[in-house]
Coordinates of C-alpha atoms in Angstrom, one line a residue:
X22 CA 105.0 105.2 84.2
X23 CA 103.7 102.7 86.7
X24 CA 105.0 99.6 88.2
X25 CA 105.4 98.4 91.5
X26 CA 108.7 97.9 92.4
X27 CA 111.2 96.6 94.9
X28 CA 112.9 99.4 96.8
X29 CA 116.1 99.5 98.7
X30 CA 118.0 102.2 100.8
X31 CA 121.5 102.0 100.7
X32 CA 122.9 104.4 103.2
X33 CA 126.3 106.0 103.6
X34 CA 126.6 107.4 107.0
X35 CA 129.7 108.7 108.8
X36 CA 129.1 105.8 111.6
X37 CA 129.5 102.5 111.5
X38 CA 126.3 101.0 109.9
X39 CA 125.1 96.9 108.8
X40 CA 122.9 97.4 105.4
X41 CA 122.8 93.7 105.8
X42 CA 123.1 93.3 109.6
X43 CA 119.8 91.9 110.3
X44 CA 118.6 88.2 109.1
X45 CA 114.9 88.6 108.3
X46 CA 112.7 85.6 107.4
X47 CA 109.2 85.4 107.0
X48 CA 107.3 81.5 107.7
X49 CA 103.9 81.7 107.5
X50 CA 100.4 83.9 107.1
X51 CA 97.2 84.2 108.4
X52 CA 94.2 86.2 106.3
X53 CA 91.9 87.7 108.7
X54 CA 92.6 85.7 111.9
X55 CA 92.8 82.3 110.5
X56 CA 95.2 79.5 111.1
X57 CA 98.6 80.9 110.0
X58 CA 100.1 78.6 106.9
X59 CA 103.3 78.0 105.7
X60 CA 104.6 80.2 102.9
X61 CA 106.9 77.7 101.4
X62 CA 109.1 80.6 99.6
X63 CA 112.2 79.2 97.5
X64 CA 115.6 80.2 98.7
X65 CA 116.2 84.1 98.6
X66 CA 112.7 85.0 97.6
X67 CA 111.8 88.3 98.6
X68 CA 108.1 89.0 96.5
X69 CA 104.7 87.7 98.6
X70 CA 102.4 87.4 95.6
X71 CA 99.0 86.9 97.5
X72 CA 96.7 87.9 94.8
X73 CA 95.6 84.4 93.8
X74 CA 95.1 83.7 97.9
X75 CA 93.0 86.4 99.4
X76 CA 89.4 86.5 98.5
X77 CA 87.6 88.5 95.8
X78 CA 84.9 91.0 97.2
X79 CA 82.4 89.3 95.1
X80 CA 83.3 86.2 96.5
X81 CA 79.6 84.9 98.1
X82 CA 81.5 82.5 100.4
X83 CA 83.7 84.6 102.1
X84 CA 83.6 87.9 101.4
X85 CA 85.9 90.8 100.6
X86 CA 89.6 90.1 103.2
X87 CA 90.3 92.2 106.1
X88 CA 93.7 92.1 107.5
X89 CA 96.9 90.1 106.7
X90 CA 99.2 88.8 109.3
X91 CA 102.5 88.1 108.5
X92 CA 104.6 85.9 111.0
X93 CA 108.9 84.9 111.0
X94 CA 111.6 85.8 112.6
X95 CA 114.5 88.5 112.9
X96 CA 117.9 87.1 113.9
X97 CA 120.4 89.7 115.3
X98 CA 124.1 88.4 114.9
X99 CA 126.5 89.1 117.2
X100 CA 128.8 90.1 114.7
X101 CA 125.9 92.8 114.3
X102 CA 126.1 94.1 117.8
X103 CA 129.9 94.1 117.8
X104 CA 130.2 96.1 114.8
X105 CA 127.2 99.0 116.0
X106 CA 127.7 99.4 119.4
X107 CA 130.8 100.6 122.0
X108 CA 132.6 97.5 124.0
X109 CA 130.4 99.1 127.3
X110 CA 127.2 98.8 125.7
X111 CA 127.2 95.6 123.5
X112 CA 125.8 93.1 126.8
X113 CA 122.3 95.7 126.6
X114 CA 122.4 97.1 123.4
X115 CA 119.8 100.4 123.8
X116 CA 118.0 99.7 120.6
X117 CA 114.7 99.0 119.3
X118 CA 113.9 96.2 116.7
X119 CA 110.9 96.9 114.3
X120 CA 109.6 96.0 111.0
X121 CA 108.7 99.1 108.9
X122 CA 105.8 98.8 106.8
X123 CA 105.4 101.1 103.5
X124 CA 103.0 101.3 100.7
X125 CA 103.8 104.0 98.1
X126 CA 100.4 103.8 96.5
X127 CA 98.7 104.8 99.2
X128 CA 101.6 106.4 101.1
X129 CA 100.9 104.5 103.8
X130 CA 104.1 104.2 106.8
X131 CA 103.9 102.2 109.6
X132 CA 106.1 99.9 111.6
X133 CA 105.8 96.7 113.9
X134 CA 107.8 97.3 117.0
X135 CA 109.6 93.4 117.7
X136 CA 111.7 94.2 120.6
X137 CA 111.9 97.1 123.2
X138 CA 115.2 98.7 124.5
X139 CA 117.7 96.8 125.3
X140 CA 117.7 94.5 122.2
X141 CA 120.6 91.8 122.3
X142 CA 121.6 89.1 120.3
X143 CA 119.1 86.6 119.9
X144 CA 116.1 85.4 117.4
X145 CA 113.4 87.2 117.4
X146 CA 109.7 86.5 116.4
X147 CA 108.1 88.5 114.0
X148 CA 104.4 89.4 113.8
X149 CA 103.5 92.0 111.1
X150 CA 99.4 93.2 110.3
X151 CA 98.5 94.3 106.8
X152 CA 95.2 96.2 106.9
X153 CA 93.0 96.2 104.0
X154 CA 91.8 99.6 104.1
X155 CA 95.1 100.7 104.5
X156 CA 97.7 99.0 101.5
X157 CA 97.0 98.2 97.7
X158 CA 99.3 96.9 95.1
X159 CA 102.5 96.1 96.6
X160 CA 103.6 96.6 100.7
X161 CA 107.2 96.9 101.6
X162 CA 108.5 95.2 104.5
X163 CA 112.3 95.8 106.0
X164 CA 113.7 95.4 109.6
X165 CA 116.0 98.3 111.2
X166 CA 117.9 98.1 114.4
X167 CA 117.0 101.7 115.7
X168 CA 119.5 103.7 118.9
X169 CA 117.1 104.1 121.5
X170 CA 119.2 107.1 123.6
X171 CA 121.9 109.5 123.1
X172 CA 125.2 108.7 124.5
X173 CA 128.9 110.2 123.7
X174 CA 131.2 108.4 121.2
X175 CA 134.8 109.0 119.7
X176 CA 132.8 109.3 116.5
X177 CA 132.9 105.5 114.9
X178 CA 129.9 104.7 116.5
X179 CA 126.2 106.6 116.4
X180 CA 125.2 108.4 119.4
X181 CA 122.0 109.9 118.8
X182 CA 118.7 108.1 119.9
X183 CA 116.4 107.2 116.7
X184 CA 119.5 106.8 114.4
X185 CA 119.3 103.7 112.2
X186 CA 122.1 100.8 113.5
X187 CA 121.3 98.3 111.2
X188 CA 118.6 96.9 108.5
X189 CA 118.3 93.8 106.6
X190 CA 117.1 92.6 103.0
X191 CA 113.1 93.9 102.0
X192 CA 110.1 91.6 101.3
X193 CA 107.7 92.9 98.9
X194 CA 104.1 91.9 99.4
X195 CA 101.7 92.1 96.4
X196 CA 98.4 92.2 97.9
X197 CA 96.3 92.8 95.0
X198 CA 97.4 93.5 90.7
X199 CA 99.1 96.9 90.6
X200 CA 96.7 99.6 89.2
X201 CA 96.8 101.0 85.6
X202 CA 98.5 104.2 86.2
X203 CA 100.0 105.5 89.2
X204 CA 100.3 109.0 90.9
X205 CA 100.9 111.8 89.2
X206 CA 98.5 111.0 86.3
X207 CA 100.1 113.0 83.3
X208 CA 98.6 112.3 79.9
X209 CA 101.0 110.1 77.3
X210 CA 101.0 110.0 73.6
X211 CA 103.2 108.9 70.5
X212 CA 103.9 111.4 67.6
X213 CA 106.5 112.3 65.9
X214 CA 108.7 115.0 67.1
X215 CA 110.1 115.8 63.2
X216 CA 107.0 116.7 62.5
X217 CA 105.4 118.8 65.5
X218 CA 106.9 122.3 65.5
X219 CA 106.8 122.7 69.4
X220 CA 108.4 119.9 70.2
X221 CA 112.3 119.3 70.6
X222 CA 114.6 118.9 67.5
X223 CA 116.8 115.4 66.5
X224 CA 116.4 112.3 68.0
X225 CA 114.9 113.0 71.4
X226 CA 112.9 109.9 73.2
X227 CA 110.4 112.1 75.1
X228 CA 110.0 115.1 76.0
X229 CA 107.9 116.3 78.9
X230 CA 105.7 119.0 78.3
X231 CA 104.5 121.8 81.0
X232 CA 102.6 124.5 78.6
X233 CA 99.6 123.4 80.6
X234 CA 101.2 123.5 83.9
X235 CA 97.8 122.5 85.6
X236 CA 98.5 119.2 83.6
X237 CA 101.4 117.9 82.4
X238 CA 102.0 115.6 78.7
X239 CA 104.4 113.4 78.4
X240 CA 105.2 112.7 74.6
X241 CA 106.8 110.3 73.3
X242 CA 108.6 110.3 69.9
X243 CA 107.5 108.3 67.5
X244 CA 110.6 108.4 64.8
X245 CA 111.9 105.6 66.7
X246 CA 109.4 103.0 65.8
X247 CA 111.9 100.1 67.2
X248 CA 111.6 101.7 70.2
X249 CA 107.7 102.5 70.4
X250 CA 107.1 98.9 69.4
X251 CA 108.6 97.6 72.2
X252 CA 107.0 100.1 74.5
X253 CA 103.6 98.7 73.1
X254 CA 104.3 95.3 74.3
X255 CA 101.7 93.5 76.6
X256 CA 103.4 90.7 77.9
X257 CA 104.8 90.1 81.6
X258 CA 107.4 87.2 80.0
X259 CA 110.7 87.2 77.4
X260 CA 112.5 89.3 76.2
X261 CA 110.8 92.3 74.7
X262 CA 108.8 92.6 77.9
X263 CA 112.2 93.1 79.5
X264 CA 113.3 95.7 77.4
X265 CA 110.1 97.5 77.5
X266 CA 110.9 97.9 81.1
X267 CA 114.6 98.6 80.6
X268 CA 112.9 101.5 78.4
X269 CA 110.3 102.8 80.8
X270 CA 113.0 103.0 83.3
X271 CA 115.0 105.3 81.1
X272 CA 112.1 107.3 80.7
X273 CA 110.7 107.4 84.3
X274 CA 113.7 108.7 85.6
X275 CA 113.7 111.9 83.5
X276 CA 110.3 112.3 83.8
X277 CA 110.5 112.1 88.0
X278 CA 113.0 114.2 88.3
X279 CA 111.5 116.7 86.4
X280 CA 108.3 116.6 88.0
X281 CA 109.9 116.1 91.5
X282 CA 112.2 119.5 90.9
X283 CA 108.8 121.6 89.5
X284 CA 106.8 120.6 92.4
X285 CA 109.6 121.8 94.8
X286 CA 110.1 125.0 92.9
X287 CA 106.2 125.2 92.8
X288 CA 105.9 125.0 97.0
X289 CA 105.0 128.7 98.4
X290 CA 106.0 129.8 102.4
X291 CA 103.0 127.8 103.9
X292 CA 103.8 124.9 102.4
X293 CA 101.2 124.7 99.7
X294 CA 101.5 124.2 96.0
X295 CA 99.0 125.4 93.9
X296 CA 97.8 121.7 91.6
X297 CA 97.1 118.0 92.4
X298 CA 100.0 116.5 90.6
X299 CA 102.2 119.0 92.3
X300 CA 101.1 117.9 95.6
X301 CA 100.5 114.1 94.5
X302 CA 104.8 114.4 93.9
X303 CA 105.5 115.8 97.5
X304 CA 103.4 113.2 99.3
X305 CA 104.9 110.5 96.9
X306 CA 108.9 111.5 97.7
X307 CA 108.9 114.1 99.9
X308 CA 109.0 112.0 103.2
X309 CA 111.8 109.4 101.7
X310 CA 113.7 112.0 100.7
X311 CA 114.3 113.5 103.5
X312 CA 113.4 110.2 105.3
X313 CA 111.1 111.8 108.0
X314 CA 107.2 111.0 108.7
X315 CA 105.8 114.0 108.5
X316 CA 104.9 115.5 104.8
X317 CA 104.7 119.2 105.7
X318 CA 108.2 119.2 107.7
X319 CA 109.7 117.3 104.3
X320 CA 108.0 119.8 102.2
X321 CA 109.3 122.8 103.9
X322 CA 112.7 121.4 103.8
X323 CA 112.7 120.8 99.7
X324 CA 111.4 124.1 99.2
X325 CA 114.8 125.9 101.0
X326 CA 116.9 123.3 99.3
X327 CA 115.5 124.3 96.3
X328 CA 116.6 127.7 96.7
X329 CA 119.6 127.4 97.9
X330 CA 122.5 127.5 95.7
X331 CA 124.7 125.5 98.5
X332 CA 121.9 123.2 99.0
X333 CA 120.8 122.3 95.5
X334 CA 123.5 120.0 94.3
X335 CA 123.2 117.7 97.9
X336 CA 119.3 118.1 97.0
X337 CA 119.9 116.5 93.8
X338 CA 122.3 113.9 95.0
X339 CA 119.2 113.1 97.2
X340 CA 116.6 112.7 94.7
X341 CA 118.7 110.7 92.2
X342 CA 119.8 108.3 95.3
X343 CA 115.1 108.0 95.8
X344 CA 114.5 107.4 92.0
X345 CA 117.1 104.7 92.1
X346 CA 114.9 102.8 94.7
X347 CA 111.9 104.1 93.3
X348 CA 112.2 102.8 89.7
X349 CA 115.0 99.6 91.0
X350 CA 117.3 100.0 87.4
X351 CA 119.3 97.5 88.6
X352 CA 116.5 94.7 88.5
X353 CA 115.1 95.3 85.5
X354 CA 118.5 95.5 83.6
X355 CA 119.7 92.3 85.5
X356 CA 116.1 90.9 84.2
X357 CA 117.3 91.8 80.9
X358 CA 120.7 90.1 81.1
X359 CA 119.5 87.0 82.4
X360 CA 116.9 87.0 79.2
X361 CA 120.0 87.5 77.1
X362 CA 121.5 84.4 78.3
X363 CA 118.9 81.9 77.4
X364 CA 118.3 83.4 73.6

C-alpha cells in the first residue's frame, strides 16, 4: 500500500486564513557543507528528486552523505498581512515565519524558524537542514505564518498565539527510492473470493481480514482479473501504471481507515495498544490528525473520540480530511486524465 506522496492541508477555520498566502521558492543546495548549487527546477515544480545526486554508502570516494541544506526564499505579500492581521497590528505583525519539516516514514517533525516576532512584509531567506539519520524516502517541506501572542478580536481575525495565519504551496524532497512496503506491514494476497468460504460474497475488491488480530491480511479478489492485472504492473510510465495507482488509492483508503478506526478502538486508559501495527497506525496519523507534536496527547484524544457518540462523526470527518493528504487522490487521478489525453 506504499508510495510516497505529496501531502497538502487544506484548512477551514472560523478566521480569516491564506492556504496560499506565502510565496515559497527554493534556489539552491548544498550536501554536507559544500558549495550550494543551483537547482534549476522548471516552473511550478514542487518534487526535489536527489537520489541520482547524493552519494552511495559504498561510494569509495566519498562516502555515505550527511546532511542536506536547502536554501530560497519566503516572500510575505502585503496583501497577506492585510488579509491576517487587525489594521493596529499589520505595521509589526506578531508572527513567526518557519519552514516545517516532515517525514512520514520515519515520523520525523521538525521546523526551520526564518523570522522571529514581528514578521512584516518582506523577502525572506530560507535556510532548511536535512539530516541523514533523521529522513528517508521523501521529506515534506511547507512554510506557515504562525500568531506569536494572544490578543482580542471581533472574531474575523485569530487571536490566540501559535494559531496558523498563513502557509504556502509544499516541496517534496526525495532523498533516497521509497522502500518496498511501508508501515503497517499487513500481509497481501490474490484469490478468489467465489471460491473461499470466509470471505465476502459478490463482487468485492478486497476485503481486510482481522481473524488474526495480531496481524492483519489484506486479500485481494481475484475474479476481477482486469483489475488484478493492472495491479501487477511494474512500470513508473503510461497508462496502466496510472491506473494501477488510481486502484491502489481506492484500496488504501478503505484499508486506512479501517486500520486507523481498530487501532483507536484498540487504545486502553494509559494510552497503550496491545500490537505493533496498532501502534505503527497511531504514530503514523495520530499527530496530523489532531495536528499536535506530541503522540501520547494525540492518542489519548482518538481514544475519547472514539467513544463518544458526539465525537465520532467530527472524528471521522477528521480522518477522511488526513487520508486525503495521505494517499493525494487528486494527483493520481489528474495523472490518469492527462494519460487519457495523449492515447
Amino acid at each position: 500500500m506504499s508510495r510516497h506522496t505529496q501531502r497538502h492541508r487544506s484548512t477551514t477555520l472560523p478566521f480569516e486564513y491564506r492556504d496560499s498566502g506565502l510565496d515559497f521558492e527554493l534556489e539552491e543546495y548544498s550536501i554536507d557543507g559544500s558549495k550550494p548549487e543551483r537547482l534549476d527546477l522548471k516552473a511550478g515544480q514542487r518534487e526535489v528528486d536527489f537520489t541520482q545526486m547524493l552519494p552511495s554508502p559504498d561510494d569509495a570516494d566519498h562516502g555515505d552523505w550527511g546532511k542536506i541544506t536547502l536554501f530560497g526564499r519566503i516572500d510575505v505579500p502585503r496583501e497577506t498581512i492585510e488579509a491576517v492581521f487587525p489594521e493596529e497590528e499589520r505595521d509589526e505583525p506578531p508572527a513567526k515565519l518557519y519552514v516545517a519539516v516532515r517525514c512520514h516514514e520515519t515520523i520525523y517533525r521538525s521546523k526551520s524558524v526564518i523570522s522571529d516576532s514581528p514578521t512584516p512584509q518582506g523577502s525572506y531567506n530560507v535556510s532548511v537542514r536535512l539530516p541523514k539519520e533523521k529522513v528517508r524516502g521523501t521529506v515534506e517541506l511547507r512554510p506557515y505564518l504562525v500568531r506569536t501572542r494572544d490578543t482580542r478580536t471581533d472574531g474575523r481575525y485569530a487571536g490566540k498565539k501559535n494559531f496558523r495565519l498563513a502557509s504556502g504551496k509544499i516541496y517534496s524532497i526525495v532523498v533516497d527510492l521509497p522502500p518496498g512496503e511501508q508501515p503497517p506491514a499487513i500481509d497481501g494476497e490474490e484469490v478468489s473470493f467465489s471460491q473461499t468460504s470466509y470471505l465476502p460474497e459478490g463482487d468485492k475488491l478486497y476485503y481486510l481480514d482481522f481473524r488474526n488480530e495480531s496481524r492483519p491480511k489484506l486479500w485481494i479478489n481475484s475474479d476481477h482479473p482486469r483489475i488484478t492485472d493492472i495491479l501487477q504492473s511494474q512500470g513508473s510510465v503510461g497508462a496502466e501504471a496510472r491506473m494501477r495507482d488510481v486502484v491502489l488509492d481506492e484500496v488504501s483508503y478503505g484499508v486506512w481507515s479501517q486500520l486507523i478506526v481498530r487501532a483507536a478502538c484498540a487504545i486502553d486508559e494509559e494510552g497503550e495498544v496491545e500490537h505493533e501495527w496498532q501502534q505503527t497506525v497511531l504514530d503514523t496519523f495520530a499527530r496530523n490528525l489532531y495536528d499536535v507534536d506530541d503522540t501520547s496527547e494525540a492518542t489519548h484524544q482518538l481514544r475519547a473520540d472514539v467513544v463518544d457518540t458526539e465525537s465520532l462523526p467530527h472524528l471521522m470527518e477528521r480522518i477522511d480530511r488526513e487520508l486525503q493528504e495521505f494517499i493525494d487522490h487528486r494527483t493520481q487521478l489528474i495523472n490518469l486524465m492527462e494519460e487519457g489525453l495523449r492515447i
